[in-house]
Amino acid sequence: MSKAPQVLLVEDNQDDVELAMHAFSGSTVAPEIIVAHDGEEALDYLFANGRHAQRETRDLPSLVLLDLQLPGIGGLEVLRRLRERAETRRVPVVILTTSDDQADIIGGYDRGVNSYIRKPVGFDSFREMVRQLEHYWLITNVAPPL
Amino acid sequence: MTNPRILLVEDSRDDAELVRLADQSLHLHSELVVAEDGEAALDYLFRAEADPPAVVILDLRLPGMGGLEVLRTMRSRPQTRRIPVVILTGSERDEDVLAGYDLGANSFVRKPHEFEAFRALITHLEHYWVMTNLRPPV
């Protein structure tokens, strides 16, 4: 049997983390959600560095949900660095942010983001968005082979 | 303001019925433009520069220029390099999937054989790429 797919949620706002965890918990795929609270933690997880050094590097998340406004290393820089590394350059990344600043959208696409989504307001819309993301990226999309 | 468009690059001589179904599957929100080969697709994209489609659904197997070549060309031109591209194909060979992602495809989906499944897929693609995803500004 295959284990549940993993989603790496890169998000510093605890309310949004809880909202996402709650929305995913009632979902069909019920992925395992790993939370990174800042860019550095996200990169440590993806590259199996620091406190994630014991992690199997080939065991990558099926999807990275990336906030842009993060303390320290910002979301666009996280994206740039993971697209640079052979092991992580094809991992599907969806930017999930409150920003609809054109520079952020262009910056995301130019650094190779797979998709860019505005965080909806309110739990029902948030849950609907999670359902969409899950259906699309964990069921419909053919993941890059390892 | 025109409706958002989906550009389907598909050899309709091959899959006429699928293309007809794709058109029927779209809801109010967008309209389908079909390009029958890679050159027609690029022609359309360069002409529609000021108002690009929300997403390009690209078959890999096309007469003449192949799908991967279309993608490579799109990604090398400033007018088309950020347009979301979903590869739709019967092939799930690892090397095709890898090549698609390496050339900058946003997503890779398999083409279902049954009409109903195809219709559901087009609806799903429309919902995601037209209504959920935020498009790159022109």
mmCIF file of C-alpha atoms in Angstrom:
data_model
loop_
_atom_site.group_PDB
_atom_site.id
_atom_site.type_symbol
_atom_site.label_atom_id
_atom_site.label_comp_id
_atom_site.label_asym_id
_atom_site.label_seq_id
_atom_site.Cartn_x
_atom_site.Cartn_y
_atom_site.Cartn_z
ATOM 1 C CA MET A 1 0.000 0.000 0.000
ATOM 2 C CA SER A 2 1.199 3.489 -0.709
ATOM 3 C CA LYS A 3 1.359 6.028 2.043
ATOM 4 C CA ALA A 4 -0.582 9.284 2.061
ATOM 5 C CA PRO A 5 0.917 12.003 -0.136
ATOM 6 C CA GLN A 6 2.672 14.847 1.617
ATOM 7 C CA VAL A 7 1.941 18.523 1.286
ATOM 8 C CA LEU A 8 4.511 21.009 2.543
ATOM 9 C CA LEU A 9 2.720 24.113 3.770
ATOM 10 C CA VAL A 10 5.057 27.097 4.059
ATOM 11 C CA GLU A 11 3.124 29.573 6.141
ATOM 12 C CA ASP A 12 4.016 31.782 9.097
ATOM 13 C CA ASN A 13 0.515 32.858 10.042
ATOM 14 C CA GLN A 14 -0.779 30.383 12.619
ATOM 15 C CA ASP A 15 -4.449 31.158 11.839
ATOM 16 C CA ASP A 16 -3.873 30.251 8.202
ATOM 17 C CA VAL A 17 -1.998 27.083 9.208
ATOM 18 C CA GLU A 18 -4.951 25.991 11.333
ATOM 19 C CA LEU A 19 -7.423 26.869 8.604
ATOM 20 C CA ALA A 20 -5.463 24.782 6.096
ATOM 21 C CA MET A 21 -5.027 21.837 8.477
ATOM 22 C CA HIS A 22 -8.727 21.877 9.188
ATOM 23 C CA ALA A 23 -9.663 22.113 5.501
ATOM 24 C CA PHE A 24 -7.342 19.240 4.541
ATOM 25 C CA SER A 25 -8.443 17.055 7.449
ATOM 26 C CA GLY A 26 -11.905 16.478 6.025
ATOM 27 C CA SER A 27 -10.640 15.884 2.512
ATOM 28 C CA THR A 28 -10.737 12.809 0.292
ATOM 29 C CA VAL A 29 -7.001 12.297 -0.079
ATOM 30 C CA ALA A 30 -6.200 13.299 3.510
ATOM 31 C CA PRO A 31 -2.562 14.115 2.769
ATOM 32 C CA GLU A 32 0.021 14.388 5.491
ATOM 33 C CA ILE A 33 0.608 18.126 6.059
ATOM 34 C CA ILE A 34 4.077 19.256 7.003
ATOM 35 C CA VAL A 35 4.272 22.845 8.182
ATOM 36 C CA ALA A 36 7.304 25.087 7.742
ATOM 37 C CA HIS A 37 6.878 28.417 9.503
ATOM 38 C CA ASP A 38 9.478 30.295 7.503
ATOM 39 C CA GLY A 39 11.533 30.042 4.337
ATOM 40 C CA GLU A 40 14.595 28.641 6.036
ATOM 41 C CA GLU A 41 12.647 25.811 7.610
ATOM 42 C CA ALA A 42 11.040 25.054 4.236
ATOM 43 C CA LEU A 43 14.439 24.817 2.539
ATOM 44 C CA ASP A 44 15.841 22.712 5.409
ATOM 45 C CA TYR A 45 12.965 20.324 4.957
ATOM 46 C CA LEU A 46 13.233 20.128 1.154
ATOM 47 C CA PHE A 47 17.024 19.805 1.147
ATOM 48 C CA ALA A 48 17.105 17.578 4.246
ATOM 49 C CA ASN A 49 19.337 19.975 6.170
ATOM 50 C CA GLY A 50 19.459 21.159 9.779
ATOM 51 C CA ARG A 51 16.905 19.457 11.961
ATOM 52 C CA HIS A 52 15.608 17.599 8.901
ATOM 53 C CA ALA A 53 19.031 16.123 8.112
ATOM 54 C CA GLN A 54 17.779 12.611 8.878
ATOM 55 C CA ARG A 55 15.020 12.840 6.304
ATOM 56 C CA GLU A 56 15.163 10.709 3.165
ATOM 57 C CA THR A 57 15.961 13.291 0.456
ATOM 58 C CA ARG A 58 14.136 11.429 -2.282
ATOM 59 C CA ASP A 59 10.972 11.477 -0.213
ATOM 60 C CA LEU A 60 9.705 14.802 -1.511
ATOM 61 C CA PRO A 61 6.290 16.348 -0.932
ATOM 62 C CA SER A 62 3.758 15.967 -3.761
ATOM 63 C CA LEU A 63 2.946 19.649 -3.452
ATOM 64 C CA VAL A 64 4.442 22.751 -1.863
ATOM 65 C CA LEU A 65 2.010 25.497 -0.859
ATOM 66 C CA LEU A 66 4.109 28.600 -0.548
ATOM 67 C CA ASP A 67 3.197 31.864 1.115
ATOM 68 C CA LEU A 68 5.183 34.864 -0.131
ATOM 69 C CA GLN A 69 5.374 37.063 2.967
ATOM 70 C CA LEU A 70 7.593 35.073 5.261
ATOM 71 C CA PRO A 71 10.009 36.170 7.979
ATOM 72 C CA GLY A 72 13.638 35.959 6.808
ATOM 73 C CA ILE A 73 13.944 34.236 3.430
ATOM 74 C CA GLY A 74 10.874 35.258 1.418
ATOM 75 C CA GLY A 75 8.691 32.943 -0.643
ATOM 76 C CA LEU A 76 10.090 33.979 -4.038
ATOM 77 C CA GLU A 77 13.621 33.302 -2.807
ATOM 78 C CA VAL A 78 12.554 29.866 -1.512
ATOM 79 C CA LEU A 79 11.145 29.147 -4.963
ATOM 80 C CA ARG A 80 14.300 30.323 -6.722
ATOM 81 C CA ARG A 81 16.515 28.139 -4.535
ATOM 82 C CA LEU A 82 14.448 25.007 -4.891
ATOM 83 C CA ARG A 83 14.261 25.417 -8.676
ATOM 84 C CA GLU A 84 18.072 25.589 -8.714
ATOM 85 C CA ARG A 85 18.608 22.208 -7.129
ATOM 86 C CA ALA A 86 18.386 19.068 -9.244
ATOM 87 C CA GLU A 87 16.493 17.124 -6.545
ATOM 88 C CA THR A 88 13.766 19.722 -6.051
ATOM 89 C CA ARG A 89 13.534 21.618 -9.316
ATOM 90 C CA ARG A 90 10.421 19.789 -10.561
ATOM 91 C CA VAL A 91 8.442 19.682 -7.312
ATOM 92 C CA PRO A 92 5.005 21.217 -7.946
ATOM 93 C CA VAL A 93 4.770 24.562 -6.170
ATOM 94 C CA VAL A 94 1.644 26.651 -5.798
ATOM 95 C CA ILE A 95 2.003 30.150 -4.393
ATOM 96 C CA LEU A 96 -0.820 30.822 -1.970
ATOM 97 C CA THR A 97 -0.850 34.416 -0.873
ATOM 98 C CA THR A 98 -2.913 37.490 -0.128
ATOM 99 C CA SER A 99 -0.764 39.483 -2.558
ATOM 100 C CA ASP A 100 -2.050 40.265 -6.011
ATOM 101 C CA ASP A 101 0.847 42.623 -6.634
ATOM 102 C CA GLN A 102 1.848 42.258 -10.283
ATOM 103 C CA ALA A 103 5.527 42.088 -9.356
ATOM 104 C CA ASP A 104 4.816 39.076 -7.132
ATOM 105 C CA ILE A 105 2.785 37.290 -9.807
ATOM 106 C CA ILE A 106 5.422 37.923 -12.474
ATOM 107 C CA GLY A 107 8.200 37.011 -10.030
ATOM 108 C CA GLY A 108 6.470 33.737 -9.251
ATOM 109 C CA TYR A 109 5.960 32.705 -12.879
ATOM 110 C CA ASP A 110 9.472 33.799 -13.838
ATOM 111 C CA ARG A 111 10.918 31.583 -11.117
ATOM 112 C CA GLY A 112 8.933 28.614 -12.351
ATOM 113 C CA VAL A 113 5.931 28.414 -10.064
ATOM 114 C CA ASN A 114 3.307 25.927 -11.284
ATOM 115 C CA SER A 115 0.349 28.031 -10.224
ATOM 116 C CA TYR A 116 -0.504 31.192 -8.288
ATOM 117 C CA ILE A 117 -3.542 31.460 -6.057
ATOM 118 C CA ARG A 118 -5.031 34.239 -3.950
ATOM 119 C CA LYS A 119 -5.895 33.180 -0.430
ATOM 120 C CA PRO A 120 -9.660 33.400 -0.209
ATOM 121 C CA VAL A 121 -11.343 35.071 2.716
ATOM 122 C CA GLY A 122 -13.597 32.993 4.961
ATOM 123 C CA PHE A 123 -13.540 29.321 5.859
ATOM 124 C CA ASP A 124 -16.005 28.046 3.246
ATOM 125 C CA SER A 125 -14.084 29.602 0.369
ATOM 126 C CA PHE A 126 -10.821 28.442 1.889
ATOM 127 C CA ARG A 127 -12.088 24.873 2.161
ATOM 128 C CA GLU A 128 -13.348 24.994 -1.429
ATOM 129 C CA MET A 129 -9.928 26.180 -2.575
ATOM 130 C CA VAL A 130 -8.206 23.377 -0.662
ATOM 131 C CA ARG A 131 -10.560 20.886 -2.294
ATOM 132 C CA GLN A 132 -9.636 22.279 -5.723
ATOM 133 C CA LEU A 133 -5.921 22.220 -4.991
ATOM 134 C CA GLU A 134 -6.074 18.706 -3.681
ATOM 135 C CA HIS A 135 -8.136 17.390 -6.566
ATOM 136 C CA TYR A 136 -5.928 19.058 -9.122
ATOM 137 C CA TRP A 137 -2.414 18.523 -7.765
ATOM 138 C CA LEU A 138 -2.782 15.263 -5.858
ATOM 139 C CA ILE A 139 -5.189 13.416 -8.161
ATOM 140 C CA THR A 140 -5.311 14.882 -11.682
ATOM 141 C CA ASN A 141 -1.760 16.081 -12.204
ATOM 142 C CA VAL A 142 0.887 13.512 -13.155
ATOM 143 C CA ALA A 143 3.722 14.180 -10.712
ATOM 144 C CA PRO A 144 7.273 14.426 -12.009
ATOM 145 C CA PRO A 145 8.935 11.024 -11.657
ATOM 146 C CA LEU A 146 11.786 10.823 -9.152
ATOM 147 C CA MET B 1 -13.522 42.636 -22.186
ATOM 148 C CA THR B 2 -13.498 39.233 -23.867
ATOM 149 C CA ASN B 3 -14.182 35.936 -22.142
ATOM 150 C CA PRO B 4 -11.108 34.085 -21.009
ATOM 151 C CA ARG B 5 -9.946 31.576 -23.605
ATOM 152 C CA ILE B 6 -8.464 28.119 -23.443
ATOM 153 C CA LEU B 7 -6.180 27.190 -26.320
ATOM 154 C CA LEU B 8 -6.388 23.474 -27.030
ATOM 155 C CA VAL B 9 -3.557 22.264 -29.236
ATOM 156 C CA GLU B 10 -4.787 18.976 -30.537
ATOM 157 C CA ASP B 11 -4.751 17.261 -33.878
ATOM 158 C CA SER B 12 -8.505 17.264 -34.353
ATOM 159 C CA ARG B 13 -8.295 15.093 -37.464
ATOM 160 C CA ASP B 14 -7.151 12.524 -34.986
ATOM 161 C CA ASP B 15 -9.497 13.372 -32.160
ATOM 162 C CA ALA B 16 -12.388 15.264 -33.713
ATOM 163 C CA GLU B 17 -14.889 13.830 -31.288
ATOM 164 C CA LEU B 18 -12.768 14.740 -28.269
ATOM 165 C CA VAL B 19 -12.391 18.314 -29.446
ATOM 166 C CA ARG B 20 -16.145 18.609 -29.982
ATOM 167 C CA LEU B 21 -16.704 17.264 -26.477
ATOM 168 C CA ALA B 22 -14.168 19.647 -25.004
ATOM 169 C CA ASP B 23 -16.093 22.532 -26.467
ATOM 170 C CA GLN B 24 -19.338 21.260 -24.998
ATOM 171 C CA SER B 25 -17.756 20.760 -21.586
ATOM 172 C CA LEU B 26 -16.897 24.369 -20.974
ATOM 173 C CA HIS B 27 -19.241 26.370 -18.810
ATOM 174 C CA LEU B 28 -20.146 29.983 -19.363
ATOM 175 C CA HIS B 29 -16.753 31.159 -18.177
ATOM 176 C CA SER B 30 -14.513 30.656 -21.139
ATOM 177 C CA GLU B 31 -14.295 29.835 -24.770
ATOM 178 C CA LEU B 32 -12.252 27.198 -26.531
ATOM 179 C CA VAL B 33 -9.834 27.944 -29.337
ATOM 180 C CA VAL B 34 -8.460 24.914 -31.153
ATOM 181 C CA ALA B 35 -5.119 24.814 -32.959
ATOM 182 C CA GLU B 36 -4.589 21.711 -35.035
ATOM 183 C CA ASP B 37 -0.827 21.736 -34.985
ATOM 184 C CA GLY B 38 2.117 23.389 -33.291
ATOM 185 C CA GLU B 39 2.613 26.081 -35.889
ATOM 186 C CA ALA B 40 -1.028 27.146 -35.739
ATOM 187 C CA ALA B 41 -0.738 27.284 -31.944
ATOM 188 C CA LEU B 42 2.323 29.551 -32.024
ATOM 189 C CA ASP B 43 0.741 31.741 -34.705
ATOM 190 C CA TYR B 44 -2.307 32.189 -32.524
ATOM 191 C CA LEU B 45 -0.248 32.939 -29.398
ATOM 192 C CA PHE B 46 1.910 35.535 -31.093
ATOM 193 C CA ARG B 47 -1.154 37.208 -32.610
ATOM 194 C CA ALA B 48 -3.011 37.146 -29.278
ATOM 195 C CA GLU B 49 -0.025 38.672 -27.514
ATOM 196 C CA ALA B 50 -2.033 41.488 -25.924
ATOM 197 C CA ASP B 51 -4.774 39.147 -24.724
ATOM 198 C CA PRO B 52 -3.308 35.679 -24.204
ATOM 199 C CA PRO B 53 -5.358 32.597 -23.323
ATOM 200 C CA ALA B 54 -5.715 31.684 -19.640
ATOM 201 C CA VAL B 55 -4.111 28.329 -20.302
ATOM 202 C CA VAL B 56 -2.736 26.262 -23.167
ATOM 203 C CA ILE B 57 -3.682 22.590 -23.192
ATOM 204 C CA LEU B 58 -1.026 20.952 -25.281
ATOM 205 C CA ASP B 59 -0.967 17.483 -26.785
ATOM 206 C CA LEU B 60 2.529 16.090 -27.262
ATOM 207 C CA ARG B 61 1.769 14.195 -30.421
ATOM 208 C CA LEU B 62 1.124 16.690 -33.187
ATOM 209 C CA PRO B 63 1.696 16.612 -36.900
ATOM 210 C CA GLY B 64 4.894 18.477 -37.802
ATOM 211 C CA MET B 65 6.342 20.356 -34.861
ATOM 212 C CA GLY B 66 5.815 18.318 -31.674
ATOM 213 C CA GLY B 67 4.280 19.527 -28.419
ATOM 214 C CA LEU B 68 7.596 19.761 -26.578
ATOM 215 C CA GLU B 69 8.968 21.982 -29.320
ATOM 216 C CA VAL B 70 5.925 24.249 -29.034
ATOM 217 C CA LEU B 71 6.548 24.495 -25.298
ATOM 218 C CA ARG B 72 10.253 25.204 -25.776
ATOM 219 C CA THR B 73 9.431 27.994 -28.238
ATOM 220 C CA MET B 74 6.791 29.483 -25.937
ATOM 221 C CA ARG B 75 9.190 29.546 -23.000
ATOM 222 C CA SER B 76 11.898 31.250 -25.051
ATOM 223 C CA ARG B 77 9.737 34.215 -26.110
ATOM 224 C CA PRO B 78 8.940 37.091 -23.753
ATOM 225 C CA GLN B 79 5.304 37.323 -24.971
ATOM 226 C CA THR B 80 4.515 33.686 -24.189
ATOM 227 C CA ARG B 81 6.967 32.498 -21.589
ATOM 228 C CA ARG B 82 4.679 32.839 -18.567
ATOM 229 C CA ILE B 83 1.436 31.498 -20.061
ATOM 230 C CA PRO B 84 0.363 28.408 -18.092
ATOM 231 C CA VAL B 85 0.777 25.215 -20.122
ATOM 232 C CA VAL B 86 -0.822 21.891 -19.278
ATOM 233 C CA ILE B 87 0.445 18.926 -21.248
ATOM 234 C CA LEU B 88 -2.369 16.549 -22.168
ATOM 235 C CA THR B 89 -1.181 13.272 -23.503
ATOM 236 C CA GLY B 90 -1.700 9.573 -23.785
ATOM 237 C CA SER B 91 1.977 9.089 -23.055
ATOM 238 C CA GLU B 92 3.059 8.665 -19.490
ATOM 239 C CA ARG B 93 6.572 7.659 -20.303
ATOM 240 C CA ASP B 94 8.854 9.051 -17.628
ATOM 241 C CA GLU B 95 11.026 10.787 -20.193
ATOM 242 C CA ASP B 96 8.044 12.706 -21.613
ATOM 243 C CA VAL B 97 6.913 13.791 -18.164
ATOM 244 C CA LEU B 98 10.450 14.828 -17.210
ATOM 245 C CA ALA B 99 10.994 16.677 -20.489
ATOM 246 C CA GLY B 100 7.662 18.475 -20.080
ATOM 247 C CA TYR B 101 8.506 19.706 -16.585
ATOM 248 C CA ASP B 102 12.069 20.558 -17.548
ATOM 249 C CA LEU B 103 10.859 22.721 -20.414
ATOM 250 C CA GLY B 104 8.591 24.572 -18.011
ATOM 251 C CA ALA B 105 5.179 22.906 -18.302
ATOM 252 C CA ASN B 106 2.984 23.950 -15.373
ATOM 253 C CA SER B 107 1.211 20.627 -15.212
ATOM 254 C CA PHE B 108 0.965 17.269 -16.922
ATOM 255 C CA VAL B 109 -2.315 15.340 -17.229
ATOM 256 C CA ARG B 110 -3.178 12.089 -18.925
ATOM 257 C CA LYS B 111 -5.756 12.017 -21.690
ATOM 258 C CA PRO B 112 -8.605 9.729 -20.677
ATOM 259 C CA HIS B 113 -9.962 7.324 -23.260
ATOM 260 C CA GLU B 114 -13.597 7.515 -22.262
ATOM 261 C CA PHE B 115 -15.598 10.512 -23.427
ATOM 262 C CA GLU B 116 -17.209 11.106 -20.043
ATOM 263 C CA ALA B 117 -13.850 11.166 -18.321
ATOM 264 C CA PHE B 118 -12.516 13.526 -20.974
ATOM 265 C CA ARG B 119 -15.442 15.853 -20.492
ATOM 266 C CA ALA B 120 -14.916 15.833 -16.714
ATOM 267 C CA LEU B 121 -11.232 16.570 -17.201
ATOM 268 C CA ILE B 122 -11.878 19.598 -19.414
ATOM 269 C CA THR B 123 -14.380 20.944 -16.883
ATOM 270 C CA HIS B 124 -11.829 20.435 -14.138
ATOM 271 C CA LEU B 125 -9.053 22.112 -16.141
ATOM 272 C CA GLU B 126 -11.307 25.054 -16.856
ATOM 273 C CA HIS B 127 -12.288 25.380 -13.225
ATOM 274 C CA TYR B 128 -8.694 25.297 -12.053
ATOM 275 C CA TRP B 129 -6.865 27.295 -14.705
ATOM 276 C CA VAL B 130 -9.546 29.831 -15.608
ATOM 277 C CA MET B 131 -11.317 30.379 -12.311
ATOM 278 C CA THR B 132 -8.824 29.482 -9.568
ATOM 279 C CA ASN B 133 -5.354 30.234 -10.893
ATOM 280 C CA LEU B 134 -4.230 33.859 -11.080
ATOM 281 C CA ARG B 135 -2.877 34.522 -14.547
ATOM 282 C CA PRO B 136 0.374 36.277 -15.267
ATOM 283 C CA PRO B 137 -0.296 39.927 -16.160
ATOM 284 C CA VAL B 138 0.357 40.888 -19.773
#
